[in-house]
PDB file of C-alpha atoms in Angstrom:
ATOM      1  CA  MET A  19      -3.242   1.731  14.298  1.00  0.00           C
ATOM      2  CA  SER A  20       0.764   2.902  15.823  1.00  0.00           C
ATOM      3  CA  GLY A  21       1.745   0.168  13.097  1.00  0.00           C
ATOM      4  CA  ASP A  22       4.506  -0.578  15.125  1.00  0.00           C
ATOM      5  CA  ARG A  23       3.767  -4.417  15.827  1.00  0.00           C
ATOM      6  CA  LEU A  24       2.207  -5.676  13.101  1.00  0.00           C
ATOM      7  CA  PRO A  25      -0.165  -7.392  12.182  1.00  0.00           C
ATOM      8  CA  ASN A  26      -1.974  -5.179  13.867  1.00  0.00           C
ATOM      9  CA  PRO A  27      -3.713  -5.913  17.207  1.00  0.00           C
ATOM     10  CA  THR A  28      -7.550  -5.635  18.072  1.00  0.00           C
ATOM     11  CA  PRO A  29      -7.746  -3.071  20.557  1.00  0.00           C
ATOM     12  CA  PRO A  30      -8.984  -3.691  23.287  1.00  0.00           C
ATOM     13  CA  PHE A  31     -12.628  -2.773  23.752  1.00  0.00           C
ATOM     14  CA  ALA A  32     -12.419   0.735  25.145  1.00  0.00           C
ATOM     15  CA  GLY A  33     -16.010   2.391  26.441  1.00  0.00           C
ATOM     16  CA  THR A  34     -18.451   0.950  28.826  1.00  0.00           C
ATOM     17  CA  VAL A  35     -21.334  -1.799  29.378  1.00  0.00           C
ATOM     18  CA  GLY A  36     -24.098  -2.028  30.963  1.00  0.00           C
ATOM     19  CA  ARG A  37     -26.866  -4.213  31.201  1.00  0.00           C
ATOM     20  CA  LEU A  38     -29.155  -1.926  29.051  1.00  0.00           C
ATOM     21  CA  LEU A  39     -27.984   1.015  26.494  1.00  0.00           C
ATOM     22  CA  ASP A  40     -28.753   3.613  27.963  1.00  0.00           C
ATOM     23  CA  GLU A  41     -25.979   2.468  30.396  1.00  0.00           C
ATOM     24  CA  SER A  42     -23.598   2.303  27.631  1.00  0.00           C
ATOM     25  CA  GLU A  43     -21.124   3.599  25.665  1.00  0.00           C
ATOM     26  CA  ALA A  44     -19.245   2.849  22.370  1.00  0.00           C
ATOM     27  CA  VAL A  45     -16.734   3.841  20.959  1.00  0.00           C
ATOM     28  CA  PRO A  46     -15.418   4.150  17.606  1.00  0.00           C
ATOM     29  CA  LEU A  47     -13.372   1.458  16.100  1.00  0.00           C
ATOM     30  CA  GLN A  48     -10.314   3.319  14.584  1.00  0.00           C
ATOM     31  CA  GLY A  49      -8.840   2.251  10.987  1.00  0.00           C
ATOM     32  CA  LEU A  50      -4.940   2.559   9.920  1.00  0.00           C
ATOM     33  CA  ARG A  51      -3.881   6.518   9.875  1.00  0.00           C
ATOM     34  CA  PRO A  52      -0.679   7.345   7.560  1.00  0.00           C
ATOM     35  CA  PRO A  53       1.428   9.953   7.740  1.00  0.00           C
ATOM     36  CA  ALA A  54      -0.338  13.264   6.772  1.00  0.00           C
ATOM     37  CA  ASP A  55       3.109  13.412   4.790  1.00  0.00           C
ATOM     38  CA  ALA A  56       3.133   9.695   4.430  1.00  0.00           C
ATOM     39  CA  PRO A  57       4.351   9.688   0.055  1.00  0.00           C
ATOM     40  CA  ASN A  58       3.316   7.593  -2.347  1.00  0.00           C
ATOM     41  CA  VAL A  59       6.046   5.270  -4.066  1.00  0.00           C
ATOM     42  CA  VAL A  60       6.211   3.678  -7.251  1.00  0.00           C
ATOM     43  CA  LEU A  61       8.536   0.897  -7.450  1.00  0.00           C
ATOM     44  CA  ILE A  62      10.129  -0.379 -11.204  1.00  0.00           C
ATOM     45  CA  LEU A  63      12.235  -2.773 -11.924  1.00  0.00           C
ATOM     46  CA  LEU A  64      13.019  -4.066 -15.098  1.00  0.00           C
ATOM     47  CA  ASP A  65      14.384  -7.461 -16.056  1.00  0.00           C
ATOM     48  CA  ASP A  66      17.987  -7.688 -17.902  1.00  0.00           C
ATOM     49  CA  VAL A  67      18.510  -3.504 -18.294  1.00  0.00           C
ATOM     50  CA  GLY A  68      21.913  -3.207 -17.821  1.00  0.00           C
ATOM     51  CA  PHE A  69      22.792  -0.499 -15.666  1.00  0.00           C
ATOM     52  CA  GLY A  70      24.260   1.216 -19.611  1.00  0.00           C
ATOM     53  CA  THR A  71      21.119   0.745 -21.635  1.00  0.00           C
ATOM     54  CA  CYS A  72      18.230   4.691 -20.191  1.00  0.00           C
ATOM     55  CA  SER A  73      20.122   7.653 -21.332  1.00  0.00           C
ATOM     56  CA  THR A  74      19.131   8.498 -17.934  1.00  0.00           C
ATOM     57  CA  PHE A  75      22.312   6.965 -16.849  1.00  0.00           C
ATOM     58  CA  GLY A  76      23.836   7.636 -20.202  1.00  0.00           C
ATOM     59  CA  GLY A  77      22.200   5.119 -22.029  1.00  0.00           C
ATOM     60  CA  PRO A  78      20.980   4.874 -25.968  1.00  0.00           C
ATOM     61  CA  VAL A  79      18.211   3.485 -25.203  1.00  0.00           C
ATOM     62  CA  PRO A  80      15.777   7.104 -24.893  1.00  0.00           C
ATOM     63  CA  THR A  81      13.385   7.239 -21.852  1.00  0.00           C
ATOM     64  CA  PRO A  82      12.725  11.053 -21.309  1.00  0.00           C
ATOM     65  CA  THR A  83      10.404  10.462 -18.513  1.00  0.00           C
ATOM     66  CA  VAL A  84      13.471   8.856 -15.995  1.00  0.00           C
ATOM     67  CA  ASP A  85      15.087  11.424 -17.134  1.00  0.00           C
ATOM     68  CA  ARG A  86      12.973  14.038 -16.232  1.00  0.00           C
ATOM     69  CA  VAL A  87      12.323  12.640 -12.565  1.00  0.00           C
ATOM     70  CA  ALA A  88      15.868  11.895 -11.873  1.00  0.00           C
ATOM     71  CA  ARG A  89      16.552  15.692 -12.377  1.00  0.00           C
ATOM     72  CA  ALA A  90      14.054  16.544 -10.323  1.00  0.00           C
ATOM     73  CA  GLY A  91      15.817  13.782  -7.113  1.00  0.00           C
ATOM     74  CA  LEU A  92      18.493  11.986  -6.852  1.00  0.00           C
ATOM     75  CA  ARG A  93      20.706   9.053  -9.631  1.00  0.00           C
ATOM     76  CA  TYR A  94      21.637   6.391  -7.382  1.00  0.00           C
ATOM     77  CA  ASN A  95      24.676   4.263  -9.333  1.00  0.00           C
ATOM     78  CA  GLN A  96      25.121   1.297  -6.363  1.00  0.00           C
ATOM     79  CA  PHE A  97      21.993  -0.783  -6.358  1.00  0.00           C
ATOM     80  CA  HIS A  98      23.734  -4.648  -6.419  1.00  0.00           C
ATOM     81  CA  THR A  99      21.565  -7.025  -7.660  1.00  0.00           C
ATOM     82  CA  THR A 100      22.002 -10.907  -7.833  1.00  0.00           C
ATOM     83  CA  ALA A 101      22.260 -11.432 -11.513  1.00  0.00           C
ATOM     84  CA  LEU A 102      19.151 -13.660 -11.071  1.00  0.00           C
ATOM     85  CA  CYS A 103      15.309 -13.131 -11.636  1.00  0.00           C
ATOM     86  CA  SER A 104      13.760 -13.955  -8.130  1.00  0.00           C
ATOM     87  CA  PRO A 105      16.710 -13.947  -5.862  1.00  0.00           C
ATOM     88  CA  THR A 106      16.954  -9.940  -6.894  1.00  0.00           C
ATOM     89  CA  ARG A 107      13.202 -10.074  -6.130  1.00  0.00           C
ATOM     90  CA  ALA A 108      13.126 -11.707  -2.937  1.00  0.00           C
ATOM     91  CA  ALA A 109      16.071  -9.545  -2.012  1.00  0.00           C
ATOM     92  CA  LEU A 110      13.375  -5.650  -2.760  1.00  0.00           C
ATOM     93  CA  LEU A 111      10.937  -6.149  -1.466  1.00  0.00           C
ATOM     94  CA  THR A 112      12.318  -7.812   1.443  1.00  0.00           C
ATOM     95  CA  GLY A 113      15.251  -5.879   2.061  1.00  0.00           C
ATOM     96  CA  ARG A 114      16.873  -9.056   3.236  1.00  0.00           C
ATOM     97  CA  ASN A 115      19.709 -11.466   2.027  1.00  0.00           C
ATOM     98  CA  HIS A 116      18.743 -13.113  -1.032  1.00  0.00           C
ATOM     99  CA  HIS A 117      19.327 -16.593   0.595  1.00  0.00           C
ATOM    100  CA  ALA A 118      17.785 -15.739   4.038  1.00  0.00           C
ATOM    101  CA  VAL A 119      14.584 -15.720   2.996  1.00  0.00           C
ATOM    102  CA  HIS A 120      15.472 -19.295   0.898  1.00  0.00           C
ATOM    103  CA  MET A 121      15.817 -17.695  -2.400  1.00  0.00           C
ATOM    104  CA  GLY A 122      19.377 -18.533  -3.712  1.00  0.00           C
ATOM    105  CA  GLY A 123      18.237 -19.001  -7.147  1.00  0.00           C
ATOM    106  CA  ILE A 124      14.689 -18.967  -9.453  1.00  0.00           C
ATOM    107  CA  THR A 125      12.427 -20.818  -8.258  1.00  0.00           C
ATOM    108  CA  GLU A 126      12.291 -23.833 -10.642  1.00  0.00           C
ATOM    109  CA  ILE A 127      16.057 -24.368 -10.271  1.00  0.00           C
ATOM    110  CA  ALA A 128      14.707 -24.680  -6.005  1.00  0.00           C
ATOM    111  CA  ASN A 129      15.582 -27.468  -3.997  1.00  0.00           C
ATOM    112  CA  SER A 130      15.055 -28.398  -0.355  1.00  0.00           C
ATOM    113  CA  PHE A 131      19.329 -27.188   1.482  1.00  0.00           C
ATOM    114  CA  PRO A 132      18.669 -24.287   3.080  1.00  0.00           C
ATOM    115  CA  GLY A 133      18.591 -20.811   1.517  1.00  0.00           C
ATOM    116  CA  TYR A 134      17.944 -22.696  -2.532  1.00  0.00           C
ATOM    117  CA  ASP A 135      13.982 -23.921  -0.912  1.00  0.00           C
ATOM    118  CA  SER A 136      12.622 -21.038  -2.927  1.00  0.00           C
ATOM    119  CA  ALA A 137       9.932 -20.882   0.100  1.00  0.00           C
ATOM    120  CA  ILE A 138       9.338 -17.251   1.462  1.00  0.00           C
ATOM    121  CA  PRO A 139       9.898 -17.878   5.110  1.00  0.00           C
ATOM    122  CA  LYS A 140       6.016 -16.423   7.279  1.00  0.00           C
ATOM    123  CA  GLU A 141       8.230 -13.775   8.559  1.00  0.00           C
ATOM    124  CA  ALA A 142      10.176 -12.211   6.157  1.00  0.00           C
ATOM    125  CA  ALA A 143       6.952  -9.737   5.331  1.00  0.00           C
ATOM    126  CA  THR A 144       7.125  -7.182   1.966  1.00  0.00           C
ATOM    127  CA  VAL A 145       7.855  -3.650   2.123  1.00  0.00           C
ATOM    128  CA  ALA A 146       3.994  -3.929   0.611  1.00  0.00           C
ATOM    129  CA  GLU A 147       3.241  -5.950   3.683  1.00  0.00           C
ATOM    130  CA  ILE A 148       4.704  -2.770   6.123  1.00  0.00           C
ATOM    131  CA  LEU A 149       2.738  -0.233   4.450  1.00  0.00           C
ATOM    132  CA  ARG A 150      -0.337  -2.139   3.733  1.00  0.00           C
ATOM    133  CA  GLY A 151      -0.398  -2.085   7.964  1.00  0.00           C
ATOM    134  CA  HIS A 152       0.224   1.817   8.286  1.00  0.00           C
ATOM    135  CA  GLY A 153      -2.020   2.209   5.948  1.00  0.00           C
ATOM    136  CA  TYR A 154      -1.411   2.342   2.361  1.00  0.00           C
ATOM    137  CA  SER A 155      -2.829   0.866  -0.842  1.00  0.00           C
ATOM    138  CA  THR A 156      -0.961  -1.776  -2.334  1.00  0.00           C
ATOM    139  CA  GLY A 157      -0.578  -2.924  -5.991  1.00  0.00           C
ATOM    140  CA  ALA A 158       1.696  -5.713  -8.322  1.00  0.00           C
ATOM    141  CA  PHE A 159       2.024  -5.010 -11.206  1.00  0.00           C
ATOM    142  CA  GLY A 160       3.756  -7.287 -13.798  1.00  0.00           C
ATOM    143  CA  LYS A 161       6.160 -10.023 -13.847  1.00  0.00           C
ATOM    144  CA  TRP A 162       6.200 -11.872 -10.016  1.00  0.00           C
ATOM    145  CA  HIS A 163       8.425 -15.069 -10.539  1.00  0.00           C
ATOM    146  CA  LEU A 164       8.465 -15.185  -6.134  1.00  0.00           C
ATOM    147  CA  THR A 165       6.109 -18.853  -6.007  1.00  0.00           C
ATOM    148  CA  PRO A 166       7.491 -22.013  -5.310  1.00  0.00           C
ATOM    149  CA  SER A 167       7.107 -23.594  -8.755  1.00  0.00           C
ATOM    150  CA  TRP A 168       4.511 -26.432  -7.252  1.00  0.00           C
ATOM    151  CA  GLU A 169       2.281 -23.332  -6.029  1.00  0.00           C
ATOM    152  CA  GLN A 170       1.950 -21.782  -9.716  1.00  0.00           C
ATOM    153  CA  SER A 171      -1.621 -22.650 -10.278  1.00  0.00           C
ATOM    154  CA  PRO A 172      -4.938 -21.512  -9.613  1.00  0.00           C
ATOM    155  CA  ALA A 173      -5.429 -24.324  -7.515  1.00  0.00           C
ATOM    156  CA  GLY A 174      -3.251 -22.565  -5.016  1.00  0.00           C
ATOM    157  CA  PRO A 175      -2.732 -22.610  -2.107  1.00  0.00           C
ATOM    158  CA  PHE A 176      -1.724 -18.201  -2.180  1.00  0.00           C
ATOM    159  CA  ASP A 177      -0.314 -17.667   0.476  1.00  0.00           C
ATOM    160  CA  ARG A 178       3.250 -16.804  -1.669  1.00  0.00           C
ATOM    161  CA  TRP A 179       1.161 -14.956  -4.480  1.00  0.00           C
ATOM    162  CA  PRO A 180       1.573 -10.922  -4.193  1.00  0.00           C
ATOM    163  CA  THR A 181      -1.674 -11.163  -3.423  1.00  0.00           C
ATOM    164  CA  GLY A 182      -1.099 -13.064  -0.361  1.00  0.00           C
ATOM    165  CA  MET A 183       2.076 -10.994   0.586  1.00  0.00           C
ATOM    166  CA  GLY A 184       0.640  -8.086   1.208  1.00  0.00           C
ATOM    167  CA  PHE A 185      -0.256  -6.863  -2.978  1.00  0.00           C
ATOM    168  CA  ASP A 186      -3.688  -5.462  -2.359  1.00  0.00           C
ATOM    169  CA  ARG A 187      -3.917  -5.952  -6.496  1.00  0.00           C
ATOM    170  CA  PHE A 188      -2.274  -8.353  -8.705  1.00  0.00           C
ATOM    171  CA  TYR A 189      -2.596  -8.183 -12.188  1.00  0.00           C
ATOM    172  CA  GLY A 190       0.067  -9.899 -13.756  1.00  0.00           C
ATOM    173  CA  ILE A 191       2.088 -13.359 -15.095  1.00  0.00           C
ATOM    174  CA  ILE A 192       3.112 -15.678 -12.114  1.00  0.00           C
ATOM    175  CA  GLY A 193       6.861 -17.284 -13.494  1.00  0.00           C
ATOM    176  CA  ALA A 194       9.895 -16.478 -15.368  1.00  0.00           C
ATOM    177  CA  GLU A 195       8.473 -15.403 -18.731  1.00  0.00           C
ATOM    178  CA  ALA A 196       5.506 -15.679 -21.155  1.00  0.00           C
ATOM    179  CA  SER A 197       4.569 -14.416 -24.575  1.00  0.00           C
ATOM    180  CA  HIS A 198       4.166 -11.039 -24.973  1.00  0.00           C
ATOM    181  CA  TRP A 199       1.369 -11.594 -27.303  1.00  0.00           C
ATOM    182  CA  GLU A 200      -0.272 -13.743 -26.422  1.00  0.00           C
ATOM    183  CA  PRO A 201       0.859 -13.785 -22.296  1.00  0.00           C
ATOM    184  CA  ALA A 202      -1.041 -16.206 -19.678  1.00  0.00           C
ATOM    185  CA  VAL A 203      -2.081 -13.437 -16.868  1.00  0.00           C
ATOM    186  CA  TYR A 204      -3.460 -13.271 -13.292  1.00  0.00           C
ATOM    187  CA  ASP A 205      -5.950 -11.044 -12.815  1.00  0.00           C
ATOM    188  CA  GLN A 206      -5.979 -10.976  -8.901  1.00  0.00           C
ATOM    189  CA  THR A 207      -5.764 -15.828  -8.578  1.00  0.00           C
ATOM    190  CA  THR A 208      -7.533 -16.123 -11.548  1.00  0.00           C
ATOM    191  CA  PRO A 209      -6.376 -17.332 -15.473  1.00  0.00           C
ATOM    192  CA  ILE A 210      -7.778 -15.088 -18.170  1.00  0.00           C
ATOM    193  CA  GLU A 211      -7.104 -14.007 -21.549  1.00  0.00           C
ATOM    194  CA  PRO A 212      -6.992 -10.380 -21.925  1.00  0.00           C
ATOM    195  CA  HIS A 213      -5.537 -10.488 -25.728  1.00  0.00           C
ATOM    196  CA  LEU A 214      -8.356 -12.854 -27.043  1.00  0.00           C
ATOM    197  CA  GLY A 215     -10.180 -10.546 -29.628  1.00  0.00           C
ATOM    198  CA  ARG A 216      -7.292  -7.668 -29.945  1.00  0.00           C
ATOM    199  CA  ASP A 217      -4.931  -7.727 -32.581  1.00  0.00           C
ATOM    200  CA  ASP A 218      -2.792  -4.981 -31.160  1.00  0.00           C
ATOM    201  CA  TYR A 219      -2.918  -6.575 -28.118  1.00  0.00           C
ATOM    202  CA  HIS A 220       0.024  -6.376 -25.663  1.00  0.00           C
ATOM    203  CA  LEU A 221       1.646  -7.403 -22.151  1.00  0.00           C
ATOM    204  CA  THR A 222       4.167  -4.212 -21.583  1.00  0.00           C
ATOM    205  CA  GLU A 223       1.040  -1.383 -22.314  1.00  0.00           C
ATOM    206  CA  ASP A 224      -1.594  -4.131 -21.045  1.00  0.00           C
ATOM    207  CA  LEU A 225       0.599  -3.618 -17.514  1.00  0.00           C
ATOM    208  CA  ALA A 226       0.703  -0.362 -18.031  1.00  0.00           C
ATOM    209  CA  ASP A 227      -3.049   0.529 -18.775  1.00  0.00           C
ATOM    210  CA  GLN A 228      -3.612  -1.371 -15.685  1.00  0.00           C
ATOM    211  CA  ALA A 229      -1.721   0.484 -13.211  1.00  0.00           C
ATOM    212  CA  ILE A 230      -3.019   3.642 -13.880  1.00  0.00           C
ATOM    213  CA  THR A 231      -5.677   2.175 -14.119  1.00  0.00           C
ATOM    214  CA  TRP A 232      -6.330   0.941 -10.529  1.00  0.00           C
ATOM    215  CA  ILE A 233      -4.413   4.586  -9.100  1.00  0.00           C
ATOM    216  CA  GLN A 234      -7.056   6.192 -10.610  1.00  0.00           C
ATOM    217  CA  ARG A 235      -9.361   4.337  -8.930  1.00  0.00           C
ATOM    218  CA  GLN A 236      -6.945   4.210  -5.773  1.00  0.00           C
ATOM    219  CA  GLN A 237      -6.549   7.845  -5.791  1.00  0.00           C
ATOM    220  CA  ALA A 238     -10.628   8.745  -6.643  1.00  0.00           C
ATOM    221  CA  SER A 239     -11.425   6.494  -4.126  1.00  0.00           C
ATOM    222  CA  ALA A 240      -9.561   7.263  -0.753  1.00  0.00           C
ATOM    223  CA  PRO A 241      -7.777  10.175  -1.756  1.00  0.00           C
ATOM    224  CA  HIS A 242      -6.332  10.053   1.629  1.00  0.00           C
ATOM    225  CA  ARG A 243      -4.522   6.806   1.887  1.00  0.00           C
ATOM    226  CA  PRO A 244      -0.797   6.819   0.002  1.00  0.00           C
ATOM    227  CA  PHE A 245      -0.269   4.232  -2.568  1.00  0.00           C
ATOM    228  CA  PHE A 246       2.727   1.416  -3.458  1.00  0.00           C
ATOM    229  CA  CYS A 247       2.406   0.733  -6.625  1.00  0.00           C
ATOM    230  CA  TYR A 248       5.461  -1.929  -7.718  1.00  0.00           C
ATOM    231  CA  PHE A 249       5.287  -1.736 -11.600  1.00  0.00           C
ATOM    232  CA  ALA A 250       7.687  -5.169 -12.894  1.00  0.00           C
ATOM    233  CA  PRO A 251       7.235  -5.831 -17.079  1.00  0.00           C
ATOM    234  CA  ALA A 252       8.140  -8.716 -18.331  1.00  0.00           C
ATOM    235  CA  ALA A 253      10.166  -7.179 -20.910  1.00  0.00           C
ATOM    236  CA  VAL A 254      13.801  -6.810 -21.265  1.00  0.00           C
ATOM    237  CA  HIS A 255      13.321 -10.180 -20.492  1.00  0.00           C
ATOM    238  CA  ALA A 256      12.956 -13.350 -22.704  1.00  0.00           C
ATOM    239  CA  PRO A 257      10.873 -13.742 -25.343  1.00  0.00           C
ATOM    240  CA  HIS A 258      12.053 -10.935 -26.730  1.00  0.00           C
ATOM    241  CA  HIS A 259       8.561  -9.496 -28.643  1.00  0.00           C
ATOM    242  CA  VAL A 260       8.386  -6.508 -29.936  1.00  0.00           C
ATOM    243  CA  ALA A 261       6.022  -4.377 -32.360  1.00  0.00           C
ATOM    244  CA  PRO A 262       7.836  -4.279 -35.530  1.00  0.00           C
ATOM    245  CA  GLU A 263       6.705   0.423 -35.286  1.00  0.00           C
ATOM    246  CA  TRP A 264       9.424  -0.080 -32.432  1.00  0.00           C
ATOM    247  CA  ILE A 265      12.147  -2.017 -34.267  1.00  0.00           C
ATOM    248  CA  GLU A 266      11.779   0.455 -37.055  1.00  0.00           C
ATOM    249  CA  ARG A 267      12.067   3.537 -34.309  1.00  0.00           C
ATOM    250  CA  PHE A 268      15.529   2.376 -33.759  1.00  0.00           C
ATOM    251  CA  GLU A 269      16.750   1.244 -36.504  1.00  0.00           C
ATOM    252  CA  GLY A 270      20.464   2.046 -37.147  1.00  0.00           C
ATOM    253  CA  THR A 271      20.972   2.338 -33.779  1.00  0.00           C
ATOM    254  CA  PHE A 272      23.539  -0.015 -32.577  1.00  0.00           C
ATOM    255  CA  ASP A 273      24.970  -0.078 -36.282  1.00  0.00           C
ATOM    256  CA  GLN A 274      28.717   0.645 -34.286  1.00  0.00           C
ATOM    257  CA  GLY A 275      29.285  -2.795 -32.612  1.00  0.00           C
ATOM    258  CA  TRP A 276      29.728  -3.807 -29.085  1.00  0.00           C
ATOM    259  CA  ASP A 277      32.669  -2.050 -28.758  1.00  0.00           C
ATOM    260  CA  ARG A 278      32.028   1.168 -29.847  1.00  0.00           C
ATOM    261  CA  LEU A 279      28.454   0.867 -27.765  1.00  0.00           C
ATOM    262  CA  ARG A 280      30.390   0.281 -24.695  1.00  0.00           C
ATOM    263  CA  THR A 281      32.898   3.343 -25.540  1.00  0.00           C
ATOM    264  CA  GLU A 282      29.661   5.576 -26.685  1.00  0.00           C
ATOM    265  CA  ILE A 283      27.785   5.171 -22.971  1.00  0.00           C
ATOM    266  CA  PHE A 284      30.955   5.253 -20.489  1.00  0.00           C
ATOM    267  CA  GLU A 285      31.634   8.679 -22.316  1.00  0.00           C
ATOM    268  CA  ARG A 286      28.333  10.355 -21.538  1.00  0.00           C
ATOM    269  CA  GLN A 287      28.332   8.338 -18.054  1.00  0.00           C
ATOM    270  CA  ILE A 288      31.797  10.928 -17.466  1.00  0.00           C
ATOM    271  CA  ALA A 289      30.031  13.392 -18.532  1.00  0.00           C
ATOM    272  CA  LEU A 290      26.746  13.142 -16.692  1.00  0.00           C
ATOM    273  CA  GLY A 291      27.984  12.752 -13.163  1.00  0.00           C
ATOM    274  CA  VAL A 292      26.388   9.487 -12.967  1.00  0.00           C
ATOM    275  CA  ILE A 293      30.324   7.420 -12.328  1.00  0.00           C
ATOM    276  CA  PRO A 294      33.150   8.912 -11.030  1.00  0.00           C
ATOM    277  CA  ALA A 295      35.020  11.477 -14.307  1.00  0.00           C
ATOM    278  CA  ASP A 296      38.520   9.105 -13.701  1.00  0.00           C
ATOM    279  CA  THR A 297      36.844   6.219 -13.919  1.00  0.00           C
ATOM    280  CA  THR A 298      38.832   3.966 -16.606  1.00  0.00           C
ATOM    281  CA  LEU A 299      36.820   2.157 -19.401  1.00  0.00           C
ATOM    282  CA  THR A 300      38.223  -1.720 -18.981  1.00  0.00           C
ATOM    283  CA  PRO A 301      39.820  -3.923 -21.725  1.00  0.00           C
TER     284      PRO A 301
END
């Protein structure tokens, strides 16, 4: 199977079928074979996190692992969001304008006008569907927010849930937001309550653990197959539920106020080369 047509058509039988078994010859089925150099892909999407938040781009929040990845690769500085959750996700995962895939707004305010009904059409495949059609394992962890509101229940239909749009594995929340202490989590399409009996539970850590476990199992079971992991934690979206030890860690970091903070971020971005050296900070 070449993967140039998706979904892959069933290949015609290339053997021979005679009247008796010794007059017949079978041909082994050929599975998908991704290129030997096909890379693993981890796509991280953060809600409501500005361009100047992370240290990778001059921000005040230290992100040492992302910094290390950036030093070994490339930093892009012109990713355009739609300034809303669902439309940005729809555009990112389909590679199309959000109106073209019916997600002109968030799913909660959908209407029946063209481009705004929140029902992503079947002909708009996600990158997960395309990669899976080329032999990838695919997993989504975190916030989905792409299922029409009237389909967000354990009764389905599940066509526009992650498992219906190209992902082998889904673990997270299906709607816009959830408590980080007591979230309404779905494992595939089954509602679960992972916080029960755990005083130390936090959704972000749970999502990270689930993603790591999935990657480990995938690599152990099918090391010849690359993986695509879409990691979209519900943080830093409201509600802002942060453990005390993290609040204490940043005590005093922002005491200088917004005006001074944005100047400091701007100066670091100039020094890092994230923005051109002749850039002028807006009033």
